[in-house]
PDB file of C-alpha atoms and ligand atoms in Angstrom:
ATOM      1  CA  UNK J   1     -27.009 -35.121  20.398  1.00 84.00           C
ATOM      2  CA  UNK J   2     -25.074 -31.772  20.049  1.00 90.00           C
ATOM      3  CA  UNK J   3     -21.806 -32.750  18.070  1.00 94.00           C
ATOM      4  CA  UNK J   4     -20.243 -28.983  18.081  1.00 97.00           C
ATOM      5  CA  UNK J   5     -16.556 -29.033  18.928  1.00 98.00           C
ATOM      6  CA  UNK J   6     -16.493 -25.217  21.169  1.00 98.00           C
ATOM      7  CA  UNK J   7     -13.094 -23.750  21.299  1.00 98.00           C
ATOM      8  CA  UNK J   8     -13.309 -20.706  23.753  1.00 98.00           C
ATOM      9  CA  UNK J   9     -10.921 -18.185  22.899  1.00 98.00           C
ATOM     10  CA  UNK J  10      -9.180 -15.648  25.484  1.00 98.00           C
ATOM     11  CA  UNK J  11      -9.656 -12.344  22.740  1.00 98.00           C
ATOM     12  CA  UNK J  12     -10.874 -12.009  19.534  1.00 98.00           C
ATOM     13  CA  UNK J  13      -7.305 -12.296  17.783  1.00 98.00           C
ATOM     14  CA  UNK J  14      -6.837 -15.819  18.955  1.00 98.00           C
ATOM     15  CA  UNK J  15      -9.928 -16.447  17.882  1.00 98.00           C
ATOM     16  CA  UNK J  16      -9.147 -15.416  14.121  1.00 98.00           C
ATOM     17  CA  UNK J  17      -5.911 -17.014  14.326  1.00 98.00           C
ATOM     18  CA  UNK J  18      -7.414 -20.137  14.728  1.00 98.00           C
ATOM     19  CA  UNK J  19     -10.700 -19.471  12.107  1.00 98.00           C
ATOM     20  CA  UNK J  20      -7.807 -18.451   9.488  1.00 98.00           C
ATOM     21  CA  UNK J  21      -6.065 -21.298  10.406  1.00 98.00           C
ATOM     22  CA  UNK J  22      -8.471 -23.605   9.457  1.00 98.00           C
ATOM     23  CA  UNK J  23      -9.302 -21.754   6.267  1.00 98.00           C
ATOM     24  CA  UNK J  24      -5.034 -22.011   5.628  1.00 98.00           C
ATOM     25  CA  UNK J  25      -5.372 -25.458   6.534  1.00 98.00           C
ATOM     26  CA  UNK J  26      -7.852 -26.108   3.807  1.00 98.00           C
ATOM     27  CA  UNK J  27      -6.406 -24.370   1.050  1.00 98.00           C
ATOM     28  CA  UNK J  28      -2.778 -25.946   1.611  1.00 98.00           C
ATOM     29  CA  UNK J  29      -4.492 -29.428   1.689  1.00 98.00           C
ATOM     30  CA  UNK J  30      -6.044 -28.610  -1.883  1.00 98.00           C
ATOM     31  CA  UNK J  31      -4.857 -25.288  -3.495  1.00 98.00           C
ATOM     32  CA  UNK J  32      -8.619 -25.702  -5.470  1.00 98.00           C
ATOM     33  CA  UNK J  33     -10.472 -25.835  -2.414  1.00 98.00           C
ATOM     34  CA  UNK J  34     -14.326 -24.662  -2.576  1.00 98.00           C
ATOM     35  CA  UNK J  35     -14.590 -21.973   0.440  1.00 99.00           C
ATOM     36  CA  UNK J  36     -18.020 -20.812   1.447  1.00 98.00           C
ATOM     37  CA  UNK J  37     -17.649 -17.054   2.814  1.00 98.00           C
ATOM     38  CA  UNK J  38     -19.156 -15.115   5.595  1.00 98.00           C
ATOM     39  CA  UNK J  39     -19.654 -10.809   5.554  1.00 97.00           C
ATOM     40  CA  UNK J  40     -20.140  -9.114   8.782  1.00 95.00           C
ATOM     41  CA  UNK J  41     -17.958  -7.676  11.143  1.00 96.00           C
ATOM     42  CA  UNK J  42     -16.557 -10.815  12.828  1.00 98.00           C
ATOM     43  CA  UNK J  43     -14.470 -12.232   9.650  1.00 98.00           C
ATOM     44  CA  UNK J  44     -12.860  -9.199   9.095  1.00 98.00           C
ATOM     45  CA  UNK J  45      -9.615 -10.228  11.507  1.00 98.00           C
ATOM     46  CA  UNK J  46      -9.298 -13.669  10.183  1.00 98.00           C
ATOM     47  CA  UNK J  47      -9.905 -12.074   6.584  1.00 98.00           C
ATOM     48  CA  UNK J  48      -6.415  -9.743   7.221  1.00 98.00           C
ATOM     49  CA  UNK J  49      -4.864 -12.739   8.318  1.00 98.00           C
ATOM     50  CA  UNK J  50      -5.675 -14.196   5.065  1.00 98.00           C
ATOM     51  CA  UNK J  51      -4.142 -11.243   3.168  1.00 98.00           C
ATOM     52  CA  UNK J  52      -1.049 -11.242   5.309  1.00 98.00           C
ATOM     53  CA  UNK J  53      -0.224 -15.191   4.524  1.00 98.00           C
ATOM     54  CA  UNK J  54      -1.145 -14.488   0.661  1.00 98.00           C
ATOM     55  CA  UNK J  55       0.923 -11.603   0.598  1.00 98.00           C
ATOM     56  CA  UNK J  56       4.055 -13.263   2.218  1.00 98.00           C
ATOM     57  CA  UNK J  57       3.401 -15.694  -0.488  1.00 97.00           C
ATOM     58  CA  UNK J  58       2.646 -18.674   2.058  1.00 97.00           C
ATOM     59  CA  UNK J  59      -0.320 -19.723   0.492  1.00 98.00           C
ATOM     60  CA  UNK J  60      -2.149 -18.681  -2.848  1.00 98.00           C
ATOM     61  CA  UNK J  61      -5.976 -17.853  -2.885  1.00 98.00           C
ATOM     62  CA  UNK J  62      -6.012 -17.583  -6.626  1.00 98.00           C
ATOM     63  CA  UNK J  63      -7.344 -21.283  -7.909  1.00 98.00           C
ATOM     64  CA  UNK J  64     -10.174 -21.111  -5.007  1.00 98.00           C
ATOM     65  CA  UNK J  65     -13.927 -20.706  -5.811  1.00 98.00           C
ATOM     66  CA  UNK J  66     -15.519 -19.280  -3.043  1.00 98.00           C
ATOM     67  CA  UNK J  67     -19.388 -18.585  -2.475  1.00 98.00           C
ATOM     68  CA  UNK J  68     -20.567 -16.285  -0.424  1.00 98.00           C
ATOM     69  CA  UNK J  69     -23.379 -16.645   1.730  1.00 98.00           C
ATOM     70  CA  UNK J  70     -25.907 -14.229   1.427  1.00 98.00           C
ATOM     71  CA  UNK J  71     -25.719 -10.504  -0.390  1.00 97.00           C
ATOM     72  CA  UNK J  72     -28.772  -7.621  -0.131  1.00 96.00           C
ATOM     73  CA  UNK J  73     -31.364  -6.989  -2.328  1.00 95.00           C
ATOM     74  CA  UNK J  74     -32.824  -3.384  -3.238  1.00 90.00           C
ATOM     75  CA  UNK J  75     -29.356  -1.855  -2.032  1.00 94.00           C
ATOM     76  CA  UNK J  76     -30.039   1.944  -3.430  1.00 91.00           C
ATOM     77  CA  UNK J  77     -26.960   2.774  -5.605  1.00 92.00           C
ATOM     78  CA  UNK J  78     -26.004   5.218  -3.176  1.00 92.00           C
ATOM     79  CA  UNK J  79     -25.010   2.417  -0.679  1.00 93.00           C
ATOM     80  CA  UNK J  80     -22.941   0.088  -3.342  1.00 94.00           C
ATOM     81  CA  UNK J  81     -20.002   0.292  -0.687  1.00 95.00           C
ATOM     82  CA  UNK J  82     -22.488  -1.628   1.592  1.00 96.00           C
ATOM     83  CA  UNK J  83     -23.194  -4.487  -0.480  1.00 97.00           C
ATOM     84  CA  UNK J  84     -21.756  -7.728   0.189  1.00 97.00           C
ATOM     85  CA  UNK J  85     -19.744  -8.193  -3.656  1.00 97.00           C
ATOM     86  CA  UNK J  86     -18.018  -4.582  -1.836  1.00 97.00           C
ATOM     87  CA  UNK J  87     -17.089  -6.018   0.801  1.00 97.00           C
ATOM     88  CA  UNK J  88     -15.303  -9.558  -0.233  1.00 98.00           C
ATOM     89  CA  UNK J  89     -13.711  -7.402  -2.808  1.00 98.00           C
ATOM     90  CA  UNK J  90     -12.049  -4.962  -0.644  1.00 98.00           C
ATOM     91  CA  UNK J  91     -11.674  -6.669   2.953  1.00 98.00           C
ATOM     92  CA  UNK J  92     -10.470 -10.315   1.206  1.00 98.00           C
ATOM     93  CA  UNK J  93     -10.721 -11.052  -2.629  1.00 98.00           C
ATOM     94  CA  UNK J  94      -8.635  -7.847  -3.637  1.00 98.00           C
ATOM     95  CA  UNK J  95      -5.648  -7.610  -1.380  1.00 98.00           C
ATOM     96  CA  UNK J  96      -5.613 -11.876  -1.548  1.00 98.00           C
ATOM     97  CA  UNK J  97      -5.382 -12.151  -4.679  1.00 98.00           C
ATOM     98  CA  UNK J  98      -8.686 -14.103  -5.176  1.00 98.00           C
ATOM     99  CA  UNK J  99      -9.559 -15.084  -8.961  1.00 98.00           C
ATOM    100  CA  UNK J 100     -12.658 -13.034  -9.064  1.00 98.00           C
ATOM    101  CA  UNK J 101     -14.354 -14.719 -11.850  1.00 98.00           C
ATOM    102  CA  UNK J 102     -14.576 -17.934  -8.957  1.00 98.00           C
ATOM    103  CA  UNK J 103     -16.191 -15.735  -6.594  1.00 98.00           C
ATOM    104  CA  UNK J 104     -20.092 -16.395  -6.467  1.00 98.00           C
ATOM    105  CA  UNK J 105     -22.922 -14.290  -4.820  1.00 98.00           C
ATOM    106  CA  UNK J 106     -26.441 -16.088  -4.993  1.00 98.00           C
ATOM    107  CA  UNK J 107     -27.279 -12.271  -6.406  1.00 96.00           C
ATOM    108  CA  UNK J 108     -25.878  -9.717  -7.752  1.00 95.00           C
ATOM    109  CA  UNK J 109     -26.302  -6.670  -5.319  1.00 94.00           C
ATOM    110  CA  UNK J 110     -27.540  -4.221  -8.024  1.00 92.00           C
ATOM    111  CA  UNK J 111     -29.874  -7.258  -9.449  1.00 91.00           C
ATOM    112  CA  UNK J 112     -33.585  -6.388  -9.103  1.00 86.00           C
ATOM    113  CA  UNK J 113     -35.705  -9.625  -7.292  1.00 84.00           C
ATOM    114  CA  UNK J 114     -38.068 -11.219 -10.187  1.00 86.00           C
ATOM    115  CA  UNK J 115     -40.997 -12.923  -8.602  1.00 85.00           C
ATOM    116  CA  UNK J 116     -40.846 -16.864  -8.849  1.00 89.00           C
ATOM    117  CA  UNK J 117     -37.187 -17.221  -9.551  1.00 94.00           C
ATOM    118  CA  UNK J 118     -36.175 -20.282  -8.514  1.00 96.00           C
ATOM    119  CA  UNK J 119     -32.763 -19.359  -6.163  1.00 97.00           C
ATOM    120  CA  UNK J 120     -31.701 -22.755  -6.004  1.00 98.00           C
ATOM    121  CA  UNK J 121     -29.322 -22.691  -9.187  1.00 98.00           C
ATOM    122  CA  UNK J 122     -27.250 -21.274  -6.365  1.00 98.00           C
ATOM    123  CA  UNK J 123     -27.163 -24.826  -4.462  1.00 98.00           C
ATOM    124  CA  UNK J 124     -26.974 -26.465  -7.554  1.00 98.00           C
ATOM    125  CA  UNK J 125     -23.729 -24.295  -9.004  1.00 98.00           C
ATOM    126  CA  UNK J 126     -22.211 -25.381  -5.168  1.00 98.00           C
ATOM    127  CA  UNK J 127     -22.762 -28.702  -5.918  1.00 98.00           C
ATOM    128  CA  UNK J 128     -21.571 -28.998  -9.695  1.00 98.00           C
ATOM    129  CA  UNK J 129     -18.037 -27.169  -8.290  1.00 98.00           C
ATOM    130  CA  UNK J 130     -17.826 -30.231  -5.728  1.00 98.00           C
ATOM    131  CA  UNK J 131     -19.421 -28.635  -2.543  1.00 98.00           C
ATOM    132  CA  UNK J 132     -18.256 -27.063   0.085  1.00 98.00           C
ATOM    133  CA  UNK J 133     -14.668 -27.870   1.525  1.00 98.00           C
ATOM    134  CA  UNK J 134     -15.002 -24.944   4.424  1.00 98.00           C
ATOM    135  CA  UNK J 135     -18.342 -22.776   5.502  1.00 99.00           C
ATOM    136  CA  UNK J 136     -17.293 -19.932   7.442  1.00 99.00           C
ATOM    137  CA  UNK J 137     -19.927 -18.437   9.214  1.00 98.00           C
ATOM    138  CA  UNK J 138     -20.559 -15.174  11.423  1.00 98.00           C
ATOM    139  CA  UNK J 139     -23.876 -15.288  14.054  1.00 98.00           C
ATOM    140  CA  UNK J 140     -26.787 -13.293  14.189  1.00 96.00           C
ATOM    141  CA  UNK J 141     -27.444 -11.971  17.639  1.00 95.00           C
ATOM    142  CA  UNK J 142     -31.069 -13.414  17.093  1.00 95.00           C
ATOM    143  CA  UNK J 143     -29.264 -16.913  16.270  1.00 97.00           C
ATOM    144  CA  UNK J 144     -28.996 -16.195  12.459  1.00 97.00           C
ATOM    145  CA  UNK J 145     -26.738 -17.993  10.314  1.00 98.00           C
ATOM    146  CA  UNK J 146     -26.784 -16.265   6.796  1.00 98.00           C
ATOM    147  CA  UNK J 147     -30.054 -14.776   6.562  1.00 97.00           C
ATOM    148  CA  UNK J 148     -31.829 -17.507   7.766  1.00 98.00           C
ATOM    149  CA  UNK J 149     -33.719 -15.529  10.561  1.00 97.00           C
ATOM    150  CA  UNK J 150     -35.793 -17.248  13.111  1.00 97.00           C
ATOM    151  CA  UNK J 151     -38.742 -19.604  11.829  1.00 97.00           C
ATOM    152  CA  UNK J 152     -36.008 -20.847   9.167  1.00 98.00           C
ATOM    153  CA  UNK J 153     -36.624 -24.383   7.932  1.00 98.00           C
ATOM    154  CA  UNK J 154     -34.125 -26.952   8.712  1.00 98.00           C
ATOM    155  CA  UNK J 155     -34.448 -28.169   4.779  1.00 98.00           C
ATOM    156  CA  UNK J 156     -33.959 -24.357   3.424  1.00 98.00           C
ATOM    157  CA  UNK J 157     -32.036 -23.829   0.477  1.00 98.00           C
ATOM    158  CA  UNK J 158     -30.917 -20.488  -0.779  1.00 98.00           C
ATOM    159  CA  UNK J 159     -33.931 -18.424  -1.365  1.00 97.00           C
ATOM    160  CA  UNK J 160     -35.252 -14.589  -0.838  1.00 96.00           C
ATOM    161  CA  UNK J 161     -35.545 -13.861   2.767  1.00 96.00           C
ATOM    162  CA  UNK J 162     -37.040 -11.032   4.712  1.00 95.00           C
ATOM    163  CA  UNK J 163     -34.775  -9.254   7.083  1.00 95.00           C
ATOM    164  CA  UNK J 164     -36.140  -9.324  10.804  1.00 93.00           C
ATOM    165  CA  UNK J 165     -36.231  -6.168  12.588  1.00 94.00           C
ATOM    166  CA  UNK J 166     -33.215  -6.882  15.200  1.00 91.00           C
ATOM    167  CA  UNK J 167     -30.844  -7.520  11.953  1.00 92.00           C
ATOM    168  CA  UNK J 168     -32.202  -4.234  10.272  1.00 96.00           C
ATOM    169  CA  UNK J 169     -31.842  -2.411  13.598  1.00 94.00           C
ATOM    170  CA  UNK J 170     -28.480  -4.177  13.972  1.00 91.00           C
ATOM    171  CA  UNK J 171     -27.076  -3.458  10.313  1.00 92.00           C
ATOM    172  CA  UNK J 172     -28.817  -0.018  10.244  1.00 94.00           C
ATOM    173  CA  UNK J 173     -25.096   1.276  11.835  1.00 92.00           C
ATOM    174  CA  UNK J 174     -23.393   0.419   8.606  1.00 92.00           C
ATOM    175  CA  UNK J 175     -26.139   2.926   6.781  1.00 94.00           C
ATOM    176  CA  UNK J 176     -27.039   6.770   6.955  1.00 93.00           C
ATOM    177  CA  UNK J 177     -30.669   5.953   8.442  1.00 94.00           C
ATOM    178  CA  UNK J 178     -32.336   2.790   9.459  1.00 95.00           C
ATOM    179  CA  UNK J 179     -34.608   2.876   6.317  1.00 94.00           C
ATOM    180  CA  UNK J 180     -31.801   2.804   3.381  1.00 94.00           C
ATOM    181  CA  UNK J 181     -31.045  -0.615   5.251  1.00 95.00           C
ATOM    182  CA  UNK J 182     -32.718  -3.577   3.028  1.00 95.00           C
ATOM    183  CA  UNK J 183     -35.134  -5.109   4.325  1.00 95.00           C
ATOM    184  CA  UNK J 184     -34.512  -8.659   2.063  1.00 95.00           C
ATOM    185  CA  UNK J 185     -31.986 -10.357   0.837  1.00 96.00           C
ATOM    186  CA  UNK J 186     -30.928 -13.774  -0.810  1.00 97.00           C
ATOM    187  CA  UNK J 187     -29.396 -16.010   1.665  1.00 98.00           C
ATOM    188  CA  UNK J 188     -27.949 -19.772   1.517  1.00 98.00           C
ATOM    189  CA  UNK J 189     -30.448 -21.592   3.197  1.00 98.00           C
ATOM    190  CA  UNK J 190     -30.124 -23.903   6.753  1.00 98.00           C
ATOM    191  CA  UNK J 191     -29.620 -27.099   4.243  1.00 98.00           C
ATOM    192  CA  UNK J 192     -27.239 -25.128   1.637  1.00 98.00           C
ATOM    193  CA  UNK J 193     -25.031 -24.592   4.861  1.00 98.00           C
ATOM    194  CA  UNK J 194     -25.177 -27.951   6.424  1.00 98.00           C
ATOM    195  CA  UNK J 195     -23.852 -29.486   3.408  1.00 98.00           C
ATOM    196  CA  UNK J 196     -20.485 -28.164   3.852  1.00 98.00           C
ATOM    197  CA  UNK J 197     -18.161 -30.713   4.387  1.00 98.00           C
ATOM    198  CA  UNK J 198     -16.820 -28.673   7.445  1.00 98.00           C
ATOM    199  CA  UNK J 199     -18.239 -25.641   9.121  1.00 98.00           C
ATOM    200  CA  UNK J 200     -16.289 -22.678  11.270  1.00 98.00           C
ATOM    201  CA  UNK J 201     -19.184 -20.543  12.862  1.00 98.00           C
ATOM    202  CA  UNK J 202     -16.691 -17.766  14.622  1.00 98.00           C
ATOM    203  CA  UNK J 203     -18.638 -15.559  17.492  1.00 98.00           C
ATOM    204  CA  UNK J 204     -16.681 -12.371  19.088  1.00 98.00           C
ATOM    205  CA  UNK J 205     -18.417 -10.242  21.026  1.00 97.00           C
ATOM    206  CA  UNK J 206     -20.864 -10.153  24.237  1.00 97.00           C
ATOM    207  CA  UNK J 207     -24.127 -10.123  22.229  1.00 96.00           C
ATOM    208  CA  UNK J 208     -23.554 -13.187  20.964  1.00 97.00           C
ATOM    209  CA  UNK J 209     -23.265 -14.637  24.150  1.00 97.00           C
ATOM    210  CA  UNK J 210     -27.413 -15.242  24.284  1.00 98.00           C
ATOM    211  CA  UNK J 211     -27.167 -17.898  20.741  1.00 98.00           C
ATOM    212  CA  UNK J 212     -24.227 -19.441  21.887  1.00 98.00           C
ATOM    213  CA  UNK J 213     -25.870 -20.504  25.277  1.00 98.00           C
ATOM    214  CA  UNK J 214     -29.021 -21.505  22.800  1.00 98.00           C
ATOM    215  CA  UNK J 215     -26.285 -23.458  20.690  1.00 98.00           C
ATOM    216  CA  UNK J 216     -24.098 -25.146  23.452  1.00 97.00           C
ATOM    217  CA  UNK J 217     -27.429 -26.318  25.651  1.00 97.00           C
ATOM    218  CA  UNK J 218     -29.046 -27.086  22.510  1.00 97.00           C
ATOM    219  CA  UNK J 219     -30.513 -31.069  21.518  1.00 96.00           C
ATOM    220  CA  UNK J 220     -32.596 -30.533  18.923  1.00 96.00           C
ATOM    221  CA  UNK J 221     -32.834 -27.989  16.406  1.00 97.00           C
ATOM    222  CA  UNK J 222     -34.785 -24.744  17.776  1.00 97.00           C
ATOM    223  CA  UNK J 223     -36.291 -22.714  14.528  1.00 97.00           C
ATOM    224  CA  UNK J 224     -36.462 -19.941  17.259  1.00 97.00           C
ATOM    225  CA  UNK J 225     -32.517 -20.318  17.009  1.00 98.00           C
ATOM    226  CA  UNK J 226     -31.539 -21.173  13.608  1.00 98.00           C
ATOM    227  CA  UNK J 227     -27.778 -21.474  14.706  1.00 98.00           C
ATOM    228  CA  UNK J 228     -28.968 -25.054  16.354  1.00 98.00           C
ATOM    229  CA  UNK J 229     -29.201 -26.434  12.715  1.00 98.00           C
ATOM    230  CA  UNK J 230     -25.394 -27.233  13.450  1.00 98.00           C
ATOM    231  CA  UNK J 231     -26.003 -29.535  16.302  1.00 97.00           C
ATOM    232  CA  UNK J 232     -25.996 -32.560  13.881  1.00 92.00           C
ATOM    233  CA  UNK J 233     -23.751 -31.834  11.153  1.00 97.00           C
ATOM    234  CA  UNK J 234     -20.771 -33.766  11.815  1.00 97.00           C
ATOM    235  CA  UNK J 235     -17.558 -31.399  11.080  1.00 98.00           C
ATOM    236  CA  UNK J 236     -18.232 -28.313  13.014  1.00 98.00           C
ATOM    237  CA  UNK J 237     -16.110 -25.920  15.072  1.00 98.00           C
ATOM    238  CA  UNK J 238     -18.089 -22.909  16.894  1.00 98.00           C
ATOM    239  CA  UNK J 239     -15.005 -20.365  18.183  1.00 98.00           C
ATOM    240  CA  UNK J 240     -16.017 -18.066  20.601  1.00 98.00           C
ATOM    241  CA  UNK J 241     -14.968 -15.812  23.018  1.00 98.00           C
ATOM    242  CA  UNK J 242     -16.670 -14.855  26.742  1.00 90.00           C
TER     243      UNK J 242
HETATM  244  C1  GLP O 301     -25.221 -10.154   8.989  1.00 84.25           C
HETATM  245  C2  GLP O 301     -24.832 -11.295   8.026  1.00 84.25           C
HETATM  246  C3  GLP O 301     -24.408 -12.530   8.764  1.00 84.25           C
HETATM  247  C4  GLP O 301     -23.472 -12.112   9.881  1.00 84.25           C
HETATM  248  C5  GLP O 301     -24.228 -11.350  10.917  1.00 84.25           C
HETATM  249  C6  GLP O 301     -23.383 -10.847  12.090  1.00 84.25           C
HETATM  250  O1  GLP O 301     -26.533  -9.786   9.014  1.00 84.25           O
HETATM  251  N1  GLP O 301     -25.813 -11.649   7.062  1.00 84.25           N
HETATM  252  O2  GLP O 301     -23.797 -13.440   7.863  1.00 84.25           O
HETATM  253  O3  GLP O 301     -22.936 -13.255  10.476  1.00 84.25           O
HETATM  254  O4  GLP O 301     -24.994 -10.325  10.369  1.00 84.25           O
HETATM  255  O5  GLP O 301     -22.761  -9.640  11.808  1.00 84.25           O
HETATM  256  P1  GLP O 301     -21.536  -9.093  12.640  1.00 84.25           P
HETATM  257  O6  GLP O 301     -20.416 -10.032  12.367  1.00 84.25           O
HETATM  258  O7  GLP O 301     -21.287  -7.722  12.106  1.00 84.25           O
HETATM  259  O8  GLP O 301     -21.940  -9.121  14.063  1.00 84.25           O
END
């Protein structure tokens, strides 16, 4: 059985209004809350809505631990502004006020990958700060959540994790040429994700539109679509707009 609660949204700024507002929500219910963080282009309105409320001083970011989802691997130095530690620092963590020494990648961008290392230390530093209050989450347009591109096992944890070629052509816009775009990365894994006590998956624009069909028609999880992992986790919101 599909459990999703969908709230279509008119425009994308309602839709961040109400992803930040369950973010706010969380944070004014327990100041210390654990958020799990999402990069891409679709947080970045709800993330400004975060800055606005911290700056007007009606709510305070700074005893949060947050833990990102996913960041690159073999980033060349020349495109630090492009890793995901950039990002969270400039679009949220800076201008909110975040505690940055509670802000967790499952790698550091610059980090080289060491065969055989064991990712899951990641999952297990989650756990030991409580888990999960909030997972935000953005959408592949291939049905990715994370990194966890199609074929993705429903028992994943975070792990390395090799970029398929729709993300690389899709991400190659944020990059000088489609080959300084990583091809792997370090990404939360499908279980890692669905053991957040409450998950807001936020979807904004028309080439989306393809997963969320998969996602709302969806009865059993499709590793074609890793986005149907949510179908039986029992706290999630999926905001979209048409
Ligand atoms: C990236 C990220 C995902 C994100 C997705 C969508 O590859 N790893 O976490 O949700 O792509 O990106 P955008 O929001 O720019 O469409």
């Amino acid at each position: 059985m599909n459990k999703i609660n969908f709230i279509k949204c008119p425009n994308a700024t309602i839709a961040s209004a109400k992803t930040a507002e369950i973010i706010l929500a969380t944070v004014r219910n327990n100041p210390q809350a654990v958020l799990g963080l999402a990069t891409g282009s679709t947080p970045i309105e709800t993330y400004k809505m975060l800055v606005r409320d911290a700056n007007q001083k009606r709510i305070s970011f700074s005893q949060c631990t947050t833990f990102n989802l996913d960041e690159y691997v073999g980033l060349k130095k020349a495109d630090a502004a492009q890793s995901y530690r950039a990002f969270m620092n400039n679009q949220l963590f800076g201008p909110a006020h975040f505690n940055l020494d509670q802000t967790h990648f499952p790698i550091q961008w610059d980090q080289p990958v060491v065969a055989n290392t064991d990712y899951t230390t990641y999952d297990a530093h989650i756990q030991a700060a409580g888990g999960i209050d909030v997972q935000l989450l953005g959408l592949g347009e291939n049905g990715h959540i994370g990194f966890n591109e199609p074929g993705s096992s429903l028992t994943s944890l975070t792990r390395q994790v090799h970029l398929d070629a729709q993300t690389i052509k899709n991400n190659a816009r944020f990059f000088k040429a489609i080959n300084d775009v990583p091809t792997t990365a370090v990404s939360m894994g499908l279980q890692s994700i669905l053991q957040a006590r409450k998950i807001v998956l936020l979807a904004l624009t028309p080439n989306k539109l393809s997963a969320i069909n998969h996602l709302r028609t969806a009865q059993t999880f499709n590793r074609q679509w890793p986005c149907t992992a949510l179908i039986n986790h029992p706290d999630t919101t999926v905001i979209w707009v048409e």
